[in-house]
Amino acid sequence: RWFRPSGPRKKLAPRMSADEVVYDPESLRFTLTGHVRVEAGGVILRGDSFDYDKTNGTFGTAGGGVFSSKRMTGRAAEILYAEGTDEGRLAGGARVELAAPGQANEGLDVSGESFRYARRERRGRVEGQAEIKSAKFQGTSETVSFVASEDEAGFESAVLEGGAKVAFGGKEPPGGGSGEIRADRMAVYFARDPFGLGSIKTTGRSNLSFRSAADVTETVLAPTALLSFDRVNGLWTWFASGGIRAEVMSAGRPGRTLEGEEAVFDGARILHVSSRSGRPAVADSAAARIEAPSISVATDTGGILATGGVAGIIKRGEERRAVGFFSPSDDVAFSSASVELRP
């Protein structure tokens, strides 16, 4: 049976139903048990039992329950909802689902030891083995701070801190790129219609493993990185700076290591590395070493273009072909304004 607590109020009193209600007039506390349902401030609470503190305007349970608002539904062992601040707190292992109507498999799942959400500001925080995931990505860290979308069907942005990791792009169109990035801190920005990742900005010991094609992987170490997803063409691109080291591995070709101040991977699958101040960019492999202010590598073919004044060495090796009249057993040094190496 539904009822509302009596008394003067500036706003509509919460609506409650339960199998049994016990009221203590001295403390102004209600104890609700059995099939409890509470409607308060646009929030619905459900569970086997809830306590309502009328003075403080709070509902709470330590017996497990469900918290829901608009398109957000959360479950946890402990729930506390404050009417005055319109804030929900879930603890003891929380799992929250956000879903837009009519978008199957496009929802967002959030979990952690605790979940806190202030509805008026649309801001929240997840702590303790925090995880956010959808069909197209998975992010984990010690904490996640987020801003929800206005309709609460997803996030506008999230900041992951403490061992942050995001795996992305596994089910994007073929050739779009996929991988995993780790860092001390990540700021993630989301897109809508459909919901998904828009960009990822990392700071602090960034480590990117990026699969630009089925048989090509780039591994990048840098202080900062920015990944962006082109929703029109279904392609991931990235930029790294602060002193980078990258390894390009491809089936059937020797691996190559690149070093420089900055690196850009564009939509044509070309990796551009530029030099540090006073130091050249470097491309090194078992076959050759190249130093130049700018080096570009076509990751799908292995071709290299170095410009701006190039110096390099073609390394000795019995398996490499002779260079002019030079023996394969000798290193061959060279320099020029630019160099193009074709596979």
Short mmCIF file of C-alpha atoms in Angstrom, two decimals:
data_model
loop_
_atom_site.label_atom_id
_atom_site.label_comp_id
_atom_site.label_asym_id
_atom_site.label_seq_id
_atom_site.Cartn_x
_atom_site.Cartn_y
_atom_site.Cartn_z
CA ARG A 1 0.00 0.00 0.00
CA TRP A 2 1.32 3.46 -0.96
CA PHE A 3 1.66 6.27 1.58
CA ARG A 4 3.37 9.64 2.05
CA PRO A 5 4.78 10.96 5.32
CA SER A 6 2.77 13.89 6.62
CA GLY A 7 4.02 17.30 7.68
CA PRO A 8 4.75 20.70 6.11
CA ARG A 9 7.03 20.45 3.09
CA LYS A 10 8.10 22.79 0.35
CA LYS A 11 8.09 19.96 -2.15
CA LEU A 12 6.17 16.75 -2.70
CA ALA A 13 6.82 14.13 -0.04
CA PRO A 14 8.34 10.81 -1.11
CA ARG A 15 5.89 8.07 -2.08
CA MET A 16 6.54 4.71 -0.39
CA SER A 17 5.10 1.22 -0.31
CA ALA A 18 6.08 -1.88 1.71
CA ASP A 19 4.62 -4.97 3.34
CA GLU A 20 5.31 -3.47 6.77
CA VAL A 21 6.08 0.02 8.05
CA VAL A 22 7.28 0.88 11.55
CA TYR A 23 7.37 4.55 12.56
CA ASP A 24 9.23 6.04 15.55
CA PRO A 25 7.70 9.49 16.21
CA GLU A 26 10.50 10.55 18.55
CA SER A 27 13.26 10.04 16.01
CA LEU A 28 11.05 10.64 12.96
CA ARG A 29 12.35 7.44 11.42
CA PHE A 30 10.47 4.94 9.28
CA THR A 31 11.53 1.31 8.87
CA LEU A 32 10.10 -0.29 5.73
CA THR A 33 10.34 -4.04 5.10
CA GLY A 34 9.11 -6.43 2.46
CA HIS A 35 8.83 -5.48 -1.25
CA VAL A 36 9.88 -1.89 -0.56
CA ARG A 37 9.46 0.70 -3.30
CA VAL A 38 10.23 4.38 -2.82
CA GLU A 39 9.68 7.22 -5.29
CA ALA A 40 11.48 10.40 -4.30
CA GLY A 41 12.79 13.29 -6.37
CA GLY A 42 12.75 11.39 -9.67
CA VAL A 43 14.55 8.41 -8.10
CA ILE A 44 13.11 4.94 -7.48
CA LEU A 45 14.50 2.72 -4.71
CA ARG A 46 13.65 -0.98 -4.40
CA GLY A 47 14.68 -3.68 -1.94
CA ASP A 48 13.68 -5.89 0.97
CA SER A 49 14.16 -3.13 3.53
CA PHE A 50 14.89 0.59 3.77
CA ASP A 51 15.16 3.09 6.62
CA TYR A 52 13.83 6.60 6.09
CA ASP A 53 15.19 9.42 8.25
CA LYS A 54 12.60 12.15 7.80
CA THR A 55 14.65 14.80 9.57
CA ASN A 56 17.69 14.39 7.31
CA GLY A 57 15.70 13.33 4.26
CA THR A 58 17.72 10.15 3.64
CA PHE A 59 16.81 6.63 2.61
CA GLY A 60 19.26 3.82 3.32
CA THR A 61 19.66 0.08 3.31
CA ALA A 62 22.43 -2.37 4.12
CA GLY A 63 20.44 -5.35 2.88
CA GLY A 64 20.87 -4.88 -0.85
CA GLY A 65 18.71 -2.94 -3.24
CA VAL A 66 18.24 -1.11 -6.52
CA PHE A 67 18.66 2.61 -7.27
CA SER A 68 17.29 3.96 -10.57
CA SER A 69 16.87 7.38 -12.18
CA LYS A 70 15.95 8.21 -15.78
CA ARG A 71 18.02 5.62 -17.72
CA MET A 72 20.49 4.73 -14.95
CA THR A 73 19.98 1.60 -12.81
CA GLY A 74 22.33 0.63 -9.98
CA ARG A 75 22.53 -2.39 -7.67
CA ALA A 76 24.57 -2.70 -4.48
CA ALA A 77 24.65 -4.22 -1.01
CA GLU A 78 24.38 -0.74 0.55
CA ILE A 79 22.40 2.21 -0.79
CA LEU A 80 21.96 5.72 0.57
CA TYR A 81 19.89 8.41 -1.14
CA ALA A 82 19.74 12.00 0.11
CA GLU A 83 16.67 13.94 -0.99
CA GLY A 84 18.10 17.38 -0.20
CA THR A 85 21.16 17.05 -2.41
CA ASP A 86 19.60 14.56 -4.84
CA GLU A 87 22.63 12.30 -4.44
CA GLY A 88 22.84 8.52 -4.50
CA ARG A 89 25.61 6.44 -2.94
CA LEU A 90 26.09 2.73 -3.57
CA ALA A 91 28.65 0.65 -1.65
CA GLY A 92 29.64 -2.90 -0.89
CA GLY A 93 30.13 -3.73 -4.57
CA ALA A 94 28.18 -1.58 -7.01
CA ARG A 95 27.08 -2.22 -10.57
CA VAL A 96 25.33 0.46 -12.62
CA GLU A 97 23.82 0.20 -16.09
CA LEU A 98 23.16 3.16 -18.40
CA ALA A 99 21.21 2.63 -21.61
CA ALA A 100 19.58 4.79 -24.27
CA PRO A 101 16.17 3.65 -25.54
CA GLY A 102 16.15 1.85 -28.88
CA GLN A 103 19.95 1.32 -28.96
CA ALA A 104 20.53 -2.36 -28.31
CA ASN A 105 24.06 -3.32 -27.18
CA GLU A 106 25.04 0.36 -26.96
CA GLY A 107 24.73 0.69 -23.18
CA LEU A 108 27.40 1.36 -20.60
CA ASP A 109 28.17 -0.86 -17.60
CA VAL A 110 29.93 0.68 -14.58
CA SER A 111 31.19 -1.23 -11.54
CA GLY A 112 33.39 -0.76 -8.48
CA GLU A 113 33.47 -1.07 -4.73
CA SER A 114 31.49 2.16 -4.44
CA PHE A 115 29.54 4.48 -6.73
CA ARG A 116 28.49 8.06 -5.98
CA TYR A 117 26.31 10.23 -8.21
CA ALA A 118 25.06 13.80 -7.74
CA ARG A 119 22.13 14.11 -10.12
CA ARG A 120 21.87 17.89 -10.21
CA GLU A 121 25.48 18.32 -11.31
CA ARG A 122 25.45 15.03 -13.29
CA ARG A 123 28.80 14.25 -11.72
CA GLY A 124 29.90 11.04 -10.05
CA ARG A 125 32.80 8.91 -8.87
CA VAL A 126 33.54 5.19 -8.79
CA GLU A 127 36.18 3.87 -6.39
CA GLY A 128 37.86 0.51 -5.85
CA GLN A 129 38.58 -1.67 -8.92
CA ALA A 130 36.53 0.69 -11.05
CA GLU A 131 35.44 -0.46 -14.49
CA ILE A 132 33.48 1.11 -17.34
CA LYS A 133 32.70 -0.94 -20.43
CA SER A 134 30.47 -1.30 -23.45
CA ALA A 135 30.44 -3.54 -26.49
CA LYS A 136 33.27 -1.48 -28.03
CA PHE A 137 35.66 -0.72 -25.17
CA GLN A 138 36.66 -1.56 -21.61
CA GLY A 139 38.33 0.79 -19.14
CA THR A 140 39.70 -0.06 -15.70
CA SER A 141 41.46 1.91 -12.95
CA GLU A 142 41.43 2.48 -9.21
CA THR A 143 39.03 5.42 -9.54
CA VAL A 144 36.78 6.89 -12.23
CA SER A 145 35.32 10.41 -12.04
CA PHE A 146 32.63 11.09 -14.63
CA VAL A 147 30.13 13.54 -16.06
CA ALA A 148 26.89 11.87 -17.18
CA SER A 149 24.97 12.96 -20.26
CA GLU A 150 21.89 15.06 -19.70
CA ASP A 151 19.56 12.11 -20.28
CA GLU A 152 21.74 9.81 -18.11
CA ALA A 153 21.99 7.34 -21.00
CA GLY A 154 25.80 7.47 -21.00
CA PHE A 155 28.85 9.51 -20.03
CA GLU A 156 30.04 12.74 -21.60
CA SER A 157 33.51 12.27 -20.14
CA ALA A 158 35.42 10.24 -17.57
CA VAL A 159 38.81 10.51 -15.85
CA LEU A 160 40.54 7.24 -14.96
CA GLU A 161 43.32 7.41 -12.36
CA GLY A 162 45.56 4.80 -10.76
CA GLY A 163 46.73 2.05 -13.11
CA ALA A 164 44.39 3.22 -15.87
CA LYS A 165 43.89 0.93 -18.86
CA VAL A 166 41.53 1.10 -21.85
CA ALA A 167 41.06 -1.56 -24.51
CA PHE A 168 39.33 -0.16 -27.59
CA GLY A 169 38.12 -0.80 -31.11
CA GLY A 170 37.72 -4.57 -31.00
CA LYS A 171 34.45 -4.48 -32.93
CA GLU A 172 34.96 -1.42 -35.09
CA PRO A 173 34.92 -1.80 -38.90
CA PRO A 174 37.83 -3.94 -40.25
CA GLY A 175 41.00 -1.90 -40.66
CA GLY A 176 39.83 0.79 -38.27
CA GLY A 177 42.44 -0.10 -35.69
CA SER A 178 42.23 -1.49 -32.20
CA GLY A 179 44.46 -1.92 -29.19
CA GLU A 180 45.13 -1.11 -25.58
CA ILE A 181 46.57 1.91 -23.80
CA ARG A 182 47.85 2.23 -20.22
CA ALA A 183 48.82 5.35 -18.27
CA ASP A 184 48.81 6.90 -14.82
CA ARG A 185 45.85 9.07 -15.81
CA MET A 186 43.39 9.12 -18.72
CA ALA A 187 40.72 11.59 -19.75
CA VAL A 188 38.15 9.84 -21.94
CA TYR A 189 35.61 11.72 -24.05
CA PHE A 190 32.55 10.00 -25.47
CA ALA A 191 30.41 10.48 -28.56
CA ARG A 192 26.68 9.80 -29.00
CA ASP A 193 24.29 8.31 -31.57
CA PRO A 194 25.53 5.69 -31.14
CA PHE A 195 27.35 5.91 -27.82
CA GLY A 196 31.08 5.16 -28.02
CA LEU A 197 34.59 6.46 -27.54
CA GLY A 198 35.51 9.76 -29.14
CA SER A 199 39.04 10.37 -27.84
CA ILE A 200 41.47 9.35 -25.10
CA LYS A 201 44.10 11.68 -23.63
CA THR A 202 46.77 10.18 -21.37
CA THR A 203 49.42 11.60 -19.05
CA GLY A 204 52.14 9.80 -17.11
CA ARG A 205 53.95 6.72 -18.41
CA SER A 206 51.71 6.15 -21.41
CA ASN A 207 52.04 2.76 -23.10
CA LEU A 208 50.08 2.18 -26.31
CA SER A 209 49.79 -1.13 -28.15
CA PHE A 210 47.97 -0.37 -31.41
CA ARG A 211 46.94 -2.84 -34.12
CA SER A 212 46.65 -0.75 -37.27
CA ALA A 213 46.05 -3.89 -39.37
CA ALA A 214 45.60 -7.60 -38.79
CA ASP A 215 49.35 -8.25 -39.09
CA VAL A 216 50.81 -4.88 -37.98
CA THR A 217 51.28 -3.68 -34.39
CA GLU A 218 52.79 -0.42 -33.14
CA THR A 219 53.93 -0.25 -29.51
CA VAL A 220 54.54 3.27 -28.23
CA LEU A 221 56.03 4.58 -24.98
CA ALA A 222 55.59 8.31 -24.24
CA PRO A 223 54.79 10.72 -21.39
CA THR A 224 51.55 11.82 -23.10
CA ALA A 225 49.32 10.51 -25.88
CA LEU A 226 46.07 11.41 -27.61
CA LEU A 227 43.93 8.90 -29.51
CA SER A 228 41.01 10.04 -31.66
CA PHE A 229 38.33 8.05 -33.44
CA ASP A 230 37.06 9.22 -36.84
CA ARG A 231 33.43 8.07 -36.76
CA VAL A 232 32.87 8.88 -40.45
CA ASN A 233 35.69 6.67 -41.73
CA GLY A 234 35.83 4.29 -38.78
CA LEU A 235 39.56 4.90 -38.15
CA TRP A 236 41.66 5.45 -35.03
CA THR A 237 44.56 7.91 -35.21
CA TRP A 238 46.98 8.92 -32.47
CA PHE A 239 49.56 11.45 -31.41
CA ALA A 240 52.31 11.02 -28.77
CA SER A 241 54.79 13.57 -27.42
CA GLY A 242 57.38 14.33 -24.78
CA GLY A 243 60.02 11.94 -26.09
CA ILE A 244 58.66 8.78 -27.71
CA ARG A 245 59.87 5.29 -28.48
CA ALA A 246 57.89 3.16 -30.91
CA GLU A 247 58.27 -0.38 -32.22
CA VAL A 248 56.60 -1.44 -35.46
CA MET A 249 56.15 -5.18 -35.87
CA SER A 250 54.71 -6.84 -38.96
CA ALA A 251 54.39 -10.44 -40.08
CA GLY A 252 57.00 -11.28 -42.68
CA ARG A 253 59.15 -8.16 -42.12
CA PRO A 254 61.87 -7.32 -39.61
CA GLY A 255 60.78 -5.13 -36.72
CA ARG A 256 61.75 -1.47 -36.58
CA THR A 257 62.30 0.88 -33.61
CA LEU A 258 61.71 4.63 -33.88
CA GLU A 259 62.65 7.40 -31.44
CA GLY A 260 61.91 11.11 -31.48
CA GLU A 261 60.19 13.99 -29.74
CA GLU A 262 56.76 13.46 -31.27
CA ALA A 263 54.93 10.82 -33.28
CA VAL A 264 51.72 10.97 -35.32
CA PHE A 265 49.82 8.03 -36.79
CA ASP A 266 47.42 9.31 -39.46
CA GLY A 267 44.43 7.91 -41.29
CA ALA A 268 46.64 6.68 -44.16
CA ARG A 269 48.44 4.35 -41.70
CA ILE A 270 51.65 6.34 -41.91
CA LEU A 271 53.68 6.86 -38.75
CA HIS A 272 55.47 10.22 -38.68
CA VAL A 273 58.26 10.79 -36.15
CA SER A 274 59.91 14.19 -35.66
CA SER A 275 63.16 15.04 -33.93
CA ARG A 276 63.90 16.42 -30.51
CA SER A 277 65.55 19.79 -30.14
CA GLY A 278 69.14 19.29 -31.23
CA ARG A 279 68.71 15.54 -31.70
CA PRO A 280 67.50 13.69 -34.81
CA ALA A 281 64.66 11.23 -35.03
CA VAL A 282 65.89 7.66 -35.40
CA ALA A 283 64.62 4.59 -37.24
CA ASP A 284 66.56 1.44 -36.42
CA SER A 285 66.22 -2.17 -37.56
CA ALA A 286 68.42 -5.21 -38.09
CA ALA A 287 69.06 -4.00 -41.65
CA ALA A 288 69.64 -0.24 -41.29
CA ARG A 289 69.75 2.79 -39.00
CA ILE A 290 68.51 6.18 -40.20
CA GLU A 291 68.78 9.57 -38.45
CA ALA A 292 66.90 12.63 -39.70
CA PRO A 293 64.74 15.54 -38.46
CA SER A 294 61.64 13.82 -39.92
CA ILE A 295 61.00 10.14 -40.60
CA SER A 296 57.79 8.61 -41.97
CA VAL A 297 57.02 4.89 -42.06
CA ALA A 298 54.24 3.32 -44.11
CA THR A 299 53.20 0.67 -41.61
CA ASP A 300 51.30 -1.46 -44.14
CA THR A 301 54.27 -1.79 -46.57
CA GLY A 302 57.33 -0.98 -44.45
CA GLY A 303 58.51 1.84 -46.73
CA ILE A 304 60.44 4.76 -45.17
CA LEU A 305 60.85 8.41 -46.15
CA ALA A 306 63.42 10.48 -44.21
CA THR A 307 63.85 14.21 -44.88
CA GLY A 308 65.63 17.32 -43.62
CA GLY A 309 69.21 16.03 -43.85
CA VAL A 310 69.73 12.31 -43.43
CA ALA A 311 72.58 10.20 -42.09
CA GLY A 312 72.50 6.46 -41.79
CA ILE A 313 74.11 3.05 -41.87
CA ILE A 314 73.21 -0.01 -43.89
CA LYS A 315 74.28 -2.77 -41.52
CA ARG A 316 76.51 -5.67 -42.35
CA GLY A 317 74.95 -9.09 -42.68
CA GLU A 318 75.38 -12.13 -44.87
CA GLU A 319 71.67 -12.15 -45.68
CA ARG A 320 71.49 -8.62 -47.05
CA ARG A 321 72.26 -7.89 -50.69
CA ALA A 322 75.47 -6.15 -51.72
CA VAL A 323 75.34 -2.35 -52.04
CA GLY A 324 77.27 -1.39 -55.16
CA PHE A 325 80.80 -2.67 -54.74
CA PHE A 326 80.49 -2.89 -50.91
CA SER A 327 80.67 -6.31 -49.32
CA PRO A 328 77.71 -7.59 -47.26
CA SER A 329 80.20 -8.12 -44.44
CA ASP A 330 80.78 -4.35 -44.10
CA ASP A 331 78.60 -1.56 -42.70
CA VAL A 332 77.87 1.12 -45.28
CA ALA A 333 77.46 4.72 -44.07
CA PHE A 334 75.58 7.31 -46.15
CA SER A 335 74.21 10.86 -45.97
CA SER A 336 71.89 12.92 -48.16
CA ALA A 337 69.15 15.56 -48.10
CA SER A 338 66.47 12.85 -48.11
CA VAL A 339 66.22 9.08 -48.35
CA GLU A 340 63.39 6.79 -49.45
CA LEU A 341 63.61 3.09 -48.70
CA ARG A 342 61.11 0.92 -50.52
CA PRO A 343 60.17 -2.59 -49.44
#
